[in-house]
PDB file of C-alpha atoms in Angstrom:
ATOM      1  CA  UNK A 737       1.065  -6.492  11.343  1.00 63.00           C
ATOM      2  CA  UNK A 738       4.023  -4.242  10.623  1.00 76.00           C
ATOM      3  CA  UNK A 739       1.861  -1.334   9.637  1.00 75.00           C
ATOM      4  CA  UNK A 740       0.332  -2.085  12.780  1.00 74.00           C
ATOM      5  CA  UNK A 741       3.013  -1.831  14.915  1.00 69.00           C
ATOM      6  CA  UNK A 742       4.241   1.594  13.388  1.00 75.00           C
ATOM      7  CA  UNK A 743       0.496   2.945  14.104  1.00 73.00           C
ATOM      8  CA  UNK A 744       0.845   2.292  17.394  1.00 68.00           C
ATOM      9  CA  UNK A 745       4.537   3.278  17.805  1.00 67.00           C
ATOM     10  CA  UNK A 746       2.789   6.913  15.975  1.00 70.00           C
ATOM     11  CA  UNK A 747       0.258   7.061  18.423  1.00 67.00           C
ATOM     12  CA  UNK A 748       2.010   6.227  21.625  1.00 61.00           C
ATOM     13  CA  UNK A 749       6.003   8.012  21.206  1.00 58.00           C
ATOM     14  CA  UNK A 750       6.467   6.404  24.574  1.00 57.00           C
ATOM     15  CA  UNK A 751       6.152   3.468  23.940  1.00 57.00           C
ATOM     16  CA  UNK A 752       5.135   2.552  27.762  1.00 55.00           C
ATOM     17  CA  UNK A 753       3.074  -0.504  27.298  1.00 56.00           C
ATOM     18  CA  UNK A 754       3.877  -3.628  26.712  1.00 62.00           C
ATOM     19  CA  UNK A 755       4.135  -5.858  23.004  1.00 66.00           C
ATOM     20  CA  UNK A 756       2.079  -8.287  24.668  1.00 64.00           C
ATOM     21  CA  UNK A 757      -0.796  -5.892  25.194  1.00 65.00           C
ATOM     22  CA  UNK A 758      -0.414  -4.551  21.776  1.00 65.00           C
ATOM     23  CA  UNK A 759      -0.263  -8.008  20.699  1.00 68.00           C
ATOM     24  CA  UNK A 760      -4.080  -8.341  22.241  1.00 67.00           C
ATOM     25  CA  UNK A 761      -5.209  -5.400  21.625  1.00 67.00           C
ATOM     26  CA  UNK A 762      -4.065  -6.586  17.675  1.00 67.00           C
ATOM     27  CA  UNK A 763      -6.166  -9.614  18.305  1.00 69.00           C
ATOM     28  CA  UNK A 764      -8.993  -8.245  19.574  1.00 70.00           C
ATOM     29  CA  UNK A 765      -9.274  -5.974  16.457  1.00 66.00           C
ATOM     30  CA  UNK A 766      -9.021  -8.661  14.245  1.00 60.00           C
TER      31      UNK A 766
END
């Protein structure tokens, strides 16, 4: 989850969206 979370901090420096879209966006990868 953590190493998740840095990915997508990596990929998106702005950070603009939500944790509750990375949060399903987590869930629909798993």
């Amino acid at each position: 989850f953590v190493l998740a979370m840095s990915l997508w901090r990596q990929i998106n420096p702005l950070n603009l969206f939500p944790p509750v879209r990375i949060n399903i966006q987590i869930g629909t990868k798993l």
